[in-house]
mmCIF file of C-alpha atoms and ligand atoms in Angstrom:
data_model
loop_
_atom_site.group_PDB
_atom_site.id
_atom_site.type_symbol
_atom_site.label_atom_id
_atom_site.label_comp_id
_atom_site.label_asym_id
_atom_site.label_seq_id
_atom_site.Cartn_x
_atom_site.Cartn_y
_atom_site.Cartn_z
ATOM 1 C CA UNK W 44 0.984 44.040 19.052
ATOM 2 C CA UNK W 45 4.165 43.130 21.159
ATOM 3 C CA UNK W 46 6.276 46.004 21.444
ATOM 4 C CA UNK W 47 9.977 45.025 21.801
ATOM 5 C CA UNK W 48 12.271 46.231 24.074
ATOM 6 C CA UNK W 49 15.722 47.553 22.726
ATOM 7 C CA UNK W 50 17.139 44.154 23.905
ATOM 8 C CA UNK W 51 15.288 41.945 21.244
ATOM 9 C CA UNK W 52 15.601 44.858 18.296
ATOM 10 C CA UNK W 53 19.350 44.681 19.187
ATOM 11 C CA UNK W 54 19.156 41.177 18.659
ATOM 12 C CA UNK W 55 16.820 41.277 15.820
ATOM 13 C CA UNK W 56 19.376 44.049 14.454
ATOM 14 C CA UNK W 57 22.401 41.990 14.703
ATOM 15 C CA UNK W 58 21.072 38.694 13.364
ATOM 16 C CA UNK W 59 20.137 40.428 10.451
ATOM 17 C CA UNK W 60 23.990 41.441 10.050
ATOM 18 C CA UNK W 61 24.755 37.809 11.149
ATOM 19 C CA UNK W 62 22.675 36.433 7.999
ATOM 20 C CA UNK W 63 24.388 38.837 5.873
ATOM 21 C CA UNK W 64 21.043 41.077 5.046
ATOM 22 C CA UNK W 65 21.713 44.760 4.367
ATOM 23 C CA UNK W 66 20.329 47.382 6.641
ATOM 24 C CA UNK W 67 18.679 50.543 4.885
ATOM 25 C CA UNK W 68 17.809 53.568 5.800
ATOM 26 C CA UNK W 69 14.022 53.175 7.315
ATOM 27 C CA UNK W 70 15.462 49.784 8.855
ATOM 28 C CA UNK W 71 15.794 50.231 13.289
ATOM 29 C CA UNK W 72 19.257 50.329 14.214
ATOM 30 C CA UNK W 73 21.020 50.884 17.532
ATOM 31 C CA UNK W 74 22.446 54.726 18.197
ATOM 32 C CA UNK W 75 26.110 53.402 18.091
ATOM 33 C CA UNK W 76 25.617 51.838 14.610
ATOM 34 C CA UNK W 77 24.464 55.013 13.415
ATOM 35 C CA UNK W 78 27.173 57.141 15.070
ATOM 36 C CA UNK W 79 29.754 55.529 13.817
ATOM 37 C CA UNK W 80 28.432 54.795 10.271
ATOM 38 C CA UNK W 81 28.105 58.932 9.822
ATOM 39 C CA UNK W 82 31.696 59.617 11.543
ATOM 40 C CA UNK W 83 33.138 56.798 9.296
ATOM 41 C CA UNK W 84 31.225 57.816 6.180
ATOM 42 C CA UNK W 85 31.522 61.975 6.462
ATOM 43 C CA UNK W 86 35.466 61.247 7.256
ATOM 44 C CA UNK W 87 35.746 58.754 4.136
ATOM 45 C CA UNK W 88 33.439 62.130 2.324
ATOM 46 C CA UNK W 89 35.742 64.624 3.158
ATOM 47 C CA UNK W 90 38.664 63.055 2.548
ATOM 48 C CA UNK W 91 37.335 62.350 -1.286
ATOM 49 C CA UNK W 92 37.179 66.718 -1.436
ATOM 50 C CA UNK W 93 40.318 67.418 0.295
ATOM 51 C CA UNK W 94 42.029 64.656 -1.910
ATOM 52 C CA UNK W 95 41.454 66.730 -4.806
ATOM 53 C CA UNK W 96 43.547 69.340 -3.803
ATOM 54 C CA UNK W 97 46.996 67.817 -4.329
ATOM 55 C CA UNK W 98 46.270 66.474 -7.505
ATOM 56 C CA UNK W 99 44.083 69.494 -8.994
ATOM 57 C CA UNK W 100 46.761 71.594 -8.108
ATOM 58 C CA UNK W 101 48.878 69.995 -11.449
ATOM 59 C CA UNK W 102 46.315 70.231 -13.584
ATOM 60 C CA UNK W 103 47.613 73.470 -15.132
ATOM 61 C CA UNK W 104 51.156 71.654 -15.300
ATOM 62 C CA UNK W 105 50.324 68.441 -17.019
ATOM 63 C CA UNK W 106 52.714 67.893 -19.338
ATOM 64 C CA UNK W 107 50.057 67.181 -22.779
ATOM 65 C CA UNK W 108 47.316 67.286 -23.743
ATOM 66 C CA UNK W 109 46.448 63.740 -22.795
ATOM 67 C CA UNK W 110 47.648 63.343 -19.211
ATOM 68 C CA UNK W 111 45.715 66.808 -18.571
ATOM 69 C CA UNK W 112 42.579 65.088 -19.634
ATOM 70 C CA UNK W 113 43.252 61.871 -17.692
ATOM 71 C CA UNK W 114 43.736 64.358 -14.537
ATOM 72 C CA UNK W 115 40.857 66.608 -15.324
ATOM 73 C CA UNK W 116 38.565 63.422 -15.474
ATOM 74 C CA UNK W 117 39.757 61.742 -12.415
ATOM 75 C CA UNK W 118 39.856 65.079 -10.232
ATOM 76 C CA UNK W 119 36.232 65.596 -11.297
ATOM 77 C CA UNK W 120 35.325 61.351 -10.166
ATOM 78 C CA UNK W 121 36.546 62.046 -6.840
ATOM 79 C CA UNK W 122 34.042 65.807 -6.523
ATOM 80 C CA UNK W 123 31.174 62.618 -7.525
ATOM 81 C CA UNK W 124 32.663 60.058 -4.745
ATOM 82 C CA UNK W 125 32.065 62.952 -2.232
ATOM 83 C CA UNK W 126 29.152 63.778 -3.376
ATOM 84 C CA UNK W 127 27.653 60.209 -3.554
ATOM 85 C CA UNK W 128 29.148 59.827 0.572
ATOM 86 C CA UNK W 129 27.528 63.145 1.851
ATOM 87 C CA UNK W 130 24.386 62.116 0.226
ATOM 88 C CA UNK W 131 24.422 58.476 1.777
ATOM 89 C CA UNK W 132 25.487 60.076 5.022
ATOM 90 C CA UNK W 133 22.360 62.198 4.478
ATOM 91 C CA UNK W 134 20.370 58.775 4.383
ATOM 92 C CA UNK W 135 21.256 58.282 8.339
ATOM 93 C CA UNK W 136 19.991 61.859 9.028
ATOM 94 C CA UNK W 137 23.135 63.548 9.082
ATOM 95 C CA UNK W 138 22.588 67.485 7.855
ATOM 96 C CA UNK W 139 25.456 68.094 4.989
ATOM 97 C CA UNK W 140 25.988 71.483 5.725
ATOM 98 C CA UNK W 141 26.661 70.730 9.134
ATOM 99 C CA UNK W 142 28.969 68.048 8.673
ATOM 100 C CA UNK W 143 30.741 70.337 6.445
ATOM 101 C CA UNK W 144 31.196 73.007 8.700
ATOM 102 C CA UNK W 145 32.710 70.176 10.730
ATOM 103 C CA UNK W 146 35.856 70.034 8.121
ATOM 104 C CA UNK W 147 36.178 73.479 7.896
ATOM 105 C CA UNK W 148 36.097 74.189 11.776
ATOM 106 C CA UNK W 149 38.879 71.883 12.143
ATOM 107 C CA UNK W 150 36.441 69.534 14.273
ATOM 108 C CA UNK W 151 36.054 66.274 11.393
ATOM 109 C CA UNK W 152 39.119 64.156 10.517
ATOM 110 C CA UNK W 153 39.828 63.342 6.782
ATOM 111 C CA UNK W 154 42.189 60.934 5.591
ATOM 112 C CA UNK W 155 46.005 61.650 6.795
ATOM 113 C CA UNK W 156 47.582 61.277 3.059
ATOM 114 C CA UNK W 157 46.048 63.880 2.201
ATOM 115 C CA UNK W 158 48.234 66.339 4.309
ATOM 116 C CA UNK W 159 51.262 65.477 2.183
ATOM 117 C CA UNK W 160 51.834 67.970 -0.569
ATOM 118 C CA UNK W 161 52.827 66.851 -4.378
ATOM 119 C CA UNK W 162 55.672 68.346 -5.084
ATOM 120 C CA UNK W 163 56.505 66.929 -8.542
ATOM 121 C CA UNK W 164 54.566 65.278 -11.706
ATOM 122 C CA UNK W 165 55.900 62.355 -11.069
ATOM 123 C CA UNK W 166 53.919 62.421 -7.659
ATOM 124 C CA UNK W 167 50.643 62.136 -9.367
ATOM 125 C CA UNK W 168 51.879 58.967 -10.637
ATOM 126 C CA UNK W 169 52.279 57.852 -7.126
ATOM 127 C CA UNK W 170 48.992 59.518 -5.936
ATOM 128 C CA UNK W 171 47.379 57.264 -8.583
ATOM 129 C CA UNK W 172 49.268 54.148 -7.610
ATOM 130 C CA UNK W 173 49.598 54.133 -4.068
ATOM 131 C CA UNK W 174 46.517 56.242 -2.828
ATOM 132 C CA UNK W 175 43.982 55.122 -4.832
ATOM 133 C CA UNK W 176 45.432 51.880 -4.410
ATOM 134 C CA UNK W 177 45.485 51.723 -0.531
ATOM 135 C CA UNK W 178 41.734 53.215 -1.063
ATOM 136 C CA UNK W 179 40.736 50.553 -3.368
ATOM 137 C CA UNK W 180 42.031 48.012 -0.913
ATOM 138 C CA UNK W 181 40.092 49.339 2.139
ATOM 139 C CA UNK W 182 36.551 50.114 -0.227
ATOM 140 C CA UNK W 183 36.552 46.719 -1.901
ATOM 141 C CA UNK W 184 35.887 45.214 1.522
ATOM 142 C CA UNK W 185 33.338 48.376 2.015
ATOM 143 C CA UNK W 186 31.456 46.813 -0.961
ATOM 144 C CA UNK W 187 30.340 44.115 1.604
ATOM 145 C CA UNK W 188 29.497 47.032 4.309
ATOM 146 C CA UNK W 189 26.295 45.661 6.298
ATOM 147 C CA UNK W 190 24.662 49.483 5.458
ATOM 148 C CA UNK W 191 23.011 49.146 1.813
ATOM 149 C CA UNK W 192 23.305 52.831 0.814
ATOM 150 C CA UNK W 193 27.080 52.797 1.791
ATOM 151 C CA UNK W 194 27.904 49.762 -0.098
ATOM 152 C CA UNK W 195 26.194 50.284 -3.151
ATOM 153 C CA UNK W 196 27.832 53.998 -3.115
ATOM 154 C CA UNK W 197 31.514 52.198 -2.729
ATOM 155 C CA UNK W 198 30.498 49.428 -5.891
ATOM 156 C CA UNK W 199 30.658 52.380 -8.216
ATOM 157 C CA UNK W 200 33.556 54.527 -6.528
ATOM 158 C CA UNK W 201 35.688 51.227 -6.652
ATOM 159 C CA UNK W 202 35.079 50.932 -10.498
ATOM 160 C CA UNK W 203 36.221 54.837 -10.678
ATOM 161 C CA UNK W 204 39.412 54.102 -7.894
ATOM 162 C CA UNK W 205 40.730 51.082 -10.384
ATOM 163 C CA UNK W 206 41.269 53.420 -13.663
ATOM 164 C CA UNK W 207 42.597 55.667 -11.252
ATOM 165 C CA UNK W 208 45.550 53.045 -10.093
ATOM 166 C CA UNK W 209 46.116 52.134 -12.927
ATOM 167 C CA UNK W 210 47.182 55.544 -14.576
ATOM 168 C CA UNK W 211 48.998 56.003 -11.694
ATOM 169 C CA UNK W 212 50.850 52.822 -12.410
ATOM 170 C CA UNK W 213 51.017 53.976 -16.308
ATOM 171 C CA UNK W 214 52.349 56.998 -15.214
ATOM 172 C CA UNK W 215 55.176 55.935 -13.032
ATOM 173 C CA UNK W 216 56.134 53.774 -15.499
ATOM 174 C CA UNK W 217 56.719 56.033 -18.043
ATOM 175 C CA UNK W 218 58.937 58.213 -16.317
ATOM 176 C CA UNK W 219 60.869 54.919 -14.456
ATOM 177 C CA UNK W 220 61.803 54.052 -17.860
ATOM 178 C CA UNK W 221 63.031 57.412 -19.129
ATOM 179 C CA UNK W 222 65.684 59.458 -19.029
ATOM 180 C CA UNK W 223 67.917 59.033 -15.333
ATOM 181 C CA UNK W 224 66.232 61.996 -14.188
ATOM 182 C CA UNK W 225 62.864 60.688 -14.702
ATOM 183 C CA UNK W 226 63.502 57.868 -12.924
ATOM 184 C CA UNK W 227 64.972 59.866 -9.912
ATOM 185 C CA UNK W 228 61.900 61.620 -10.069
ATOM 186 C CA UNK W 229 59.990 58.546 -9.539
ATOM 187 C CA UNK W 230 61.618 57.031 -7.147
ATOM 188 C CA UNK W 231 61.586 60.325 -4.797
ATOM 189 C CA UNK W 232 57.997 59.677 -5.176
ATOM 190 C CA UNK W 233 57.723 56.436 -4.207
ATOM 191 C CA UNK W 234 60.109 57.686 -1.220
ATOM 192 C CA UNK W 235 57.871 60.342 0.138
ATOM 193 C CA UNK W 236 54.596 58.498 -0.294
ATOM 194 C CA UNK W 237 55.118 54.790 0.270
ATOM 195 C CA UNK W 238 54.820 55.548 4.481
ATOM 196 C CA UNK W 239 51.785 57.776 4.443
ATOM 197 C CA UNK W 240 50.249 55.382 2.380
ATOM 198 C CA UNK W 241 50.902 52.654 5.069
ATOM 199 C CA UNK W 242 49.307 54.876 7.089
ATOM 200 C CA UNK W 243 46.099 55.253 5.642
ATOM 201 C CA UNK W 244 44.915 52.042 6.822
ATOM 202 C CA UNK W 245 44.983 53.619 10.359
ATOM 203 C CA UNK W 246 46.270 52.791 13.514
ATOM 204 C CA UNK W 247 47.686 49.032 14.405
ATOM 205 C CA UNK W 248 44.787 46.849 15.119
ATOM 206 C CA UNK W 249 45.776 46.555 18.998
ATOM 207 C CA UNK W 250 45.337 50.258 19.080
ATOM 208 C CA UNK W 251 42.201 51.399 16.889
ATOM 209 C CA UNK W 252 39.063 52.074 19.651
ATOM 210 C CA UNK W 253 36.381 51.530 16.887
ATOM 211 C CA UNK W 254 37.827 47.996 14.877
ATOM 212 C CA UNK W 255 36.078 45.715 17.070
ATOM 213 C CA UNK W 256 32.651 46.869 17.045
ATOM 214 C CA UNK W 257 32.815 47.837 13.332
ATOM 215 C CA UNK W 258 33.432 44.165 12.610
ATOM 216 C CA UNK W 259 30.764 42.982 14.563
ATOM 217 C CA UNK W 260 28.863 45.173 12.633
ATOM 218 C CA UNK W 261 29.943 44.120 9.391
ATOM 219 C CA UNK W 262 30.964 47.711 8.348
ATOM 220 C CA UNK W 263 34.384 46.745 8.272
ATOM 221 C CA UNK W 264 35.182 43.168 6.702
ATOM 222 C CA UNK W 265 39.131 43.100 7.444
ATOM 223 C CA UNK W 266 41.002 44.868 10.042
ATOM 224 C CA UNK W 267 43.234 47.777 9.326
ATOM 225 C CA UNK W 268 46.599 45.344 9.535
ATOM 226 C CA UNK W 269 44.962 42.806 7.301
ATOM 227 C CA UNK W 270 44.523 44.955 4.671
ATOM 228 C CA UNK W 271 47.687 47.126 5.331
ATOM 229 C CA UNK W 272 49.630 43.718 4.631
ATOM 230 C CA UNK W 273 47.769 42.882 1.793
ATOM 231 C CA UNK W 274 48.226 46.090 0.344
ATOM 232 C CA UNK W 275 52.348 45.600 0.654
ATOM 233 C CA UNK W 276 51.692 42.059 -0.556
ATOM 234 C CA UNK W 277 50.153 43.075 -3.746
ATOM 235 C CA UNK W 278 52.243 46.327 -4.416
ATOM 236 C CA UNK W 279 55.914 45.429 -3.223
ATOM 237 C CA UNK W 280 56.293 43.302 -6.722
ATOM 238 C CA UNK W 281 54.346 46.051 -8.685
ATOM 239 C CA UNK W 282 57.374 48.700 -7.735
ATOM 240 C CA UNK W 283 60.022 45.681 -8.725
ATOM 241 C CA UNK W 284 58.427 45.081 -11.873
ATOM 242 C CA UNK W 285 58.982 48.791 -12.997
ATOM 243 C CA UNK W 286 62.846 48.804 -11.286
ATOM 244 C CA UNK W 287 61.557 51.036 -7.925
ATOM 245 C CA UNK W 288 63.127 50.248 -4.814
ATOM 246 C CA UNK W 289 61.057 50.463 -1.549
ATOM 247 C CA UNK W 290 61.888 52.516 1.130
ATOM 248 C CA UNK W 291 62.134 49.916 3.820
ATOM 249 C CA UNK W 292 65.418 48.292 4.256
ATOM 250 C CA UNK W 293 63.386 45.670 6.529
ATOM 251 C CA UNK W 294 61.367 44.766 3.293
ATOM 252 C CA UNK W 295 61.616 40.571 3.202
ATOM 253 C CA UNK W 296 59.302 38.050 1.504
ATOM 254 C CA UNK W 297 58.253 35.735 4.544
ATOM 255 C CA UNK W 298 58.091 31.762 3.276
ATOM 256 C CA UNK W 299 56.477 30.930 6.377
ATOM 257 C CA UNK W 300 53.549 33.660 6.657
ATOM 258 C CA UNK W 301 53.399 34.075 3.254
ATOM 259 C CA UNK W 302 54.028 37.834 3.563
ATOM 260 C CA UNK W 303 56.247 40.513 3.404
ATOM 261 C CA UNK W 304 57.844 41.625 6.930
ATOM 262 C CA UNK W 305 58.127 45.533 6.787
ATOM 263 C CA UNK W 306 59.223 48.037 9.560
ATOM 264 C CA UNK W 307 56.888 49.282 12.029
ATOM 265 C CA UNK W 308 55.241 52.350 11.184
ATOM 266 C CA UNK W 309 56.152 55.858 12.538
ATOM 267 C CA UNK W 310 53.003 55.883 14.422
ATOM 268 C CA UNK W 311 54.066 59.569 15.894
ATOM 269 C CA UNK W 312 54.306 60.994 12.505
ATOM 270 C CA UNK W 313 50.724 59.810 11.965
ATOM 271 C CA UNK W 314 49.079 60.791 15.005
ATOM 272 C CA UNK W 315 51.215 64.819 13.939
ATOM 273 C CA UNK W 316 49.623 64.603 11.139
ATOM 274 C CA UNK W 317 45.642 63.577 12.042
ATOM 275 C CA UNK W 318 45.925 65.932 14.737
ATOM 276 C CA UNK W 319 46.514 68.749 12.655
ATOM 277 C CA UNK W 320 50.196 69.234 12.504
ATOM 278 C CA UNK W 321 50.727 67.799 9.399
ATOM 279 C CA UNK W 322 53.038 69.621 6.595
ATOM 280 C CA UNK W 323 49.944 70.797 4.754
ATOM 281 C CA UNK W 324 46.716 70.442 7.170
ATOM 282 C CA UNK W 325 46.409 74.390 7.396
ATOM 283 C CA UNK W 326 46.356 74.699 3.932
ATOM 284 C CA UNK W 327 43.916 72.367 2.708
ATOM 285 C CA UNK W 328 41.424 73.654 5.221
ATOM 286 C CA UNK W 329 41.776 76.819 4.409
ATOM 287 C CA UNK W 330 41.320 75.831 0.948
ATOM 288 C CA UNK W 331 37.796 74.191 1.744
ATOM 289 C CA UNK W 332 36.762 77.247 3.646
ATOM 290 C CA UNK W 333 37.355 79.950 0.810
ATOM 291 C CA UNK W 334 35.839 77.634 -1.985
ATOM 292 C CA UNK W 335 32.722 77.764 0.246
ATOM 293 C CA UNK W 336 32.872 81.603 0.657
ATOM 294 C CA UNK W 337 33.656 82.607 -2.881
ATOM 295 C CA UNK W 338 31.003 79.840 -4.045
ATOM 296 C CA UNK W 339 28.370 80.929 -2.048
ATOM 297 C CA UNK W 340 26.590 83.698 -4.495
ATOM 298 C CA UNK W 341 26.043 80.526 -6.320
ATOM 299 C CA UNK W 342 24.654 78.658 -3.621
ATOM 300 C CA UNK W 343 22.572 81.858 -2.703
ATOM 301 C CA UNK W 344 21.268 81.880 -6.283
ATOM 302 C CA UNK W 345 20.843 78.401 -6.655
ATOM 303 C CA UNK W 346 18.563 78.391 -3.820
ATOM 304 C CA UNK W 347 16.785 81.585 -4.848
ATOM 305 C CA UNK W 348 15.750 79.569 -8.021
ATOM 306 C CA UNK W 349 14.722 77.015 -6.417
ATOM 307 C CA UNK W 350 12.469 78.476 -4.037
ATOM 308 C CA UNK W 351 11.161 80.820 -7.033
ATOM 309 C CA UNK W 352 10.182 77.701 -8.797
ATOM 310 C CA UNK W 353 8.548 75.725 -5.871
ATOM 311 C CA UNK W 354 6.098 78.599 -5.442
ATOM 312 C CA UNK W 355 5.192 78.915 -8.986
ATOM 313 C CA UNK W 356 4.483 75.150 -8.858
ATOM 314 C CA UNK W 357 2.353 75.181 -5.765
ATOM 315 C CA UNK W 358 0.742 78.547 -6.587
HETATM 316 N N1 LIG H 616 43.657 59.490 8.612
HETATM 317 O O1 LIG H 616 39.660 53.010 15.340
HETATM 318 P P1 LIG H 616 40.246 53.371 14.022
HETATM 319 C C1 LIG H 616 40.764 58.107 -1.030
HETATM 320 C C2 LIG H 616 41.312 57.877 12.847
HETATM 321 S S1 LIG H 616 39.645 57.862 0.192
HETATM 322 C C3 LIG H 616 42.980 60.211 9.534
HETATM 323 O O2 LIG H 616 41.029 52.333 13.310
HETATM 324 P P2 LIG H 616 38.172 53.242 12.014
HETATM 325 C C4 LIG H 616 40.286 58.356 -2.419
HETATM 326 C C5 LIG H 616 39.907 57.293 12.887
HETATM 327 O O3 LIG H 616 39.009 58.108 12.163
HETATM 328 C C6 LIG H 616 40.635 57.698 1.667
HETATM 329 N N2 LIG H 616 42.392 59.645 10.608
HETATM 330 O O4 LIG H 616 39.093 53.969 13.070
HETATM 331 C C7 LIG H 616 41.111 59.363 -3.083
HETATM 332 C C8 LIG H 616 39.665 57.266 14.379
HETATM 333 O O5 LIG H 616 39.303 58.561 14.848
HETATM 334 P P3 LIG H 616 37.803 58.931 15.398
HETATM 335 C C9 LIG H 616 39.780 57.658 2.830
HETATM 336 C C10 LIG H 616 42.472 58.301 10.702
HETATM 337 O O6 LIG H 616 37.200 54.236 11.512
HETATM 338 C C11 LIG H 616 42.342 59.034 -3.635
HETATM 339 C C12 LIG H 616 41.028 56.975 14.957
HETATM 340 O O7 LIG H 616 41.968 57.324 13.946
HETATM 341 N N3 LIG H 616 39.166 56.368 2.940
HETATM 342 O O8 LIG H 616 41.889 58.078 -0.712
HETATM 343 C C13 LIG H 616 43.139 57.505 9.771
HETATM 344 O O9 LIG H 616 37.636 51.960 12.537
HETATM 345 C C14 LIG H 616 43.119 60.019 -4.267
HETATM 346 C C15 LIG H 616 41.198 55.520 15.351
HETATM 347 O O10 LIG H 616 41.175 54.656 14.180
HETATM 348 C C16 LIG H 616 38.233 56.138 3.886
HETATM 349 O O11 LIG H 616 37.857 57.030 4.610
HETATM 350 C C17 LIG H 616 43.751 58.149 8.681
HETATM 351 N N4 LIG H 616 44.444 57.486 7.746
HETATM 352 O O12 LIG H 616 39.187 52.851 10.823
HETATM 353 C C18 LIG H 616 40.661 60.666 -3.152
HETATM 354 C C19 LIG H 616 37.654 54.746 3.919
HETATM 355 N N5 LIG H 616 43.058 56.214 10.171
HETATM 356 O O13 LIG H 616 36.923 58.983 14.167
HETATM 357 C C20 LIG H 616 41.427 61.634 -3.790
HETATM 358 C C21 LIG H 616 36.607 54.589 4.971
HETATM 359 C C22 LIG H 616 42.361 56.218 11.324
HETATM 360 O O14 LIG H 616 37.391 57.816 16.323
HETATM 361 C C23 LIG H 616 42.662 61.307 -4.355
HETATM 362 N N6 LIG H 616 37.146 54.591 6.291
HETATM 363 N N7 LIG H 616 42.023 57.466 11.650
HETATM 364 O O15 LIG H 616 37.963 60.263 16.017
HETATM 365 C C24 LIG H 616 37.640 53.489 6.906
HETATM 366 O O16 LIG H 616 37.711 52.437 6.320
HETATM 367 C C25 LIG H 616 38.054 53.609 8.340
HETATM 368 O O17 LIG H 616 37.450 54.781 8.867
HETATM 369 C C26 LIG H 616 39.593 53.656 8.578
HETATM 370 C C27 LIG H 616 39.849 53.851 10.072
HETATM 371 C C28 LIG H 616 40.216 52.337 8.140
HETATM 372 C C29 LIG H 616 40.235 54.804 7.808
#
């Protein structure tokens, strides 16, 4: 039997991508592949957990019965979108409790946004609508991800992401067409998270190290600016439709492109934040830390059982 050198699996490896066939786990792929799948997945994993923060933290404060539910459920779909991401990191031999250790060390990124704190209800409105709604942008495209597990995982998550946006939209609504002070409350919102939602999409394509390769790969479909502009495409009339302004005096509906023009991003701000020195990075580390500490009798027991059980079935 011909054994190949890494040459011809390389080439093997990337014609498969080229004829649009999904790689799985037991499948040969190069290191680099499989380096960057993990750091892209456990980062996209992470940020699903830390992302519950902000919004869990209103739970308590909902203001019925109703939107309390509609929070409890979608808090609880983004625990199951980490969940499903550790376990299809797992799939590339990634250890879990490794990479989380990662987060709580301070070593593994997780999505800026989430560094932002929500200081109002009408915040989880705009957690819903623009968040979820830059995420849905960027994970629609993951759908078509060359790695199977990964793409399945996001098929699902992207179902769960839409209801999200769209009671984020509800939301919003609702208080833009109430009383002056809901409105104000709405629009202070859209004020504090319409940038760091820009930024989620990451850094300008002439500056992001991993966009090239990633495309080649298939993992990513569109680049961070293309979906960046059609995120603003598809949202700019959304906040018109319910009387929001923008925050972006620069705003403008380009006839020629076919797009809106917007002002460059504060790229400084982001680079604070993913660094660490974001308004609430401390915080929602910490956070992660102590909810493994003060979970970890149940852990402990958890595995006690199980190993209890594994002997009685192989005694
Ligand atoms: N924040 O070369 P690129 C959600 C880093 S899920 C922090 O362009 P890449 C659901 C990047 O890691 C939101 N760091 O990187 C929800 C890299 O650093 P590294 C998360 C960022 O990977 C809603 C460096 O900058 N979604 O919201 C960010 O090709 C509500 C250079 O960047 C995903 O993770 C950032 N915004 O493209 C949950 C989707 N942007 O690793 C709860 C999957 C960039 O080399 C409540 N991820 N960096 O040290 C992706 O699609 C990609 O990883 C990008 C970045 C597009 C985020």
């Amino acid at each position: 039997m011909k054994v190949l050198e890494t040459t011809d699996l390389e080439q093997k490896f990337q014609d498969k991508i080229d004829r649009e066939v999904k790689i799985e786990p037991n499948d040969w792929m190069p290191d680099a592949y499989r380096k960057t799948l993990i750091r892209q997945m456990s980062q996209h994993a992470h940020s699903e957990i830390v992302g519950m923060l902000p919004e869990a933290n209103w739970i308590t404060r909902a203001p019925n019965l109703r939107r309390k539910a509609v929070l409890l459920a979608k808090v609880q779909d983004e625990a199951g979108h980490g969940l499903y991401l550790y376990s299809a990191t797992e799939t590339l031999g990634a250890d879990r409790e490794a990479t989380i250790d990662d987060l709580h060390s301070g070593k593994a990124k997780y999505s800026s946004i989430f560094n932002y704190p929500a200081l109002s209800w009408a915040d989880i409105g705009a957690i819903g609508w623009l968040v979820d709604g830059a995420a849905i942008m960027n994970q629609v495209a993951l759908c078509r991800c060359s790695y199977g597990p990964y793409a399945r995982a996001m098929v699902k998550i992207c179902k769960e992401e839409s209801f999200h946006q769209r009671q984020g939209y509800e939301l919003l609504t609702t208080l833009a067409q109430g009383a002056p002070e809901q409105k104000e409350l709405a629009q202070d919102a859209l004020n504090r998270f319409w940038w760091p939602a820009l930024m989620m999409f990451g850094p300008n394509d002439d500056e992001s190290p991993n966009s090239a390769q990633s495309m080649r790969w298939k993992i990513k479909r569109l680049t961070n600016d293309e979906l960046r502009q059609n995120f603003i495409d598809a949202t700019v009339p959304q906040a018109e439709l319910i009387g929001l302004k923008v925050p972006d005096e620069n705003l403008k509906w380009n006839e020629e492109t076919g797009h809106y023009d917007f002002t460059p991003i504060n790229w400084d701000e982001f680079w604070q934040v993913v660094n660490g020195n974001g308004p609430c990075n401390k915080q929602r580390v910490d956070a992660r830390r102590k909810a493994k500490e003060e979970g970890m009798w149940v852990r402990e027991a958890a595995l006690a059982f199980a190993e209890k059980r594994k002997k009685k079935l192989t005694a």
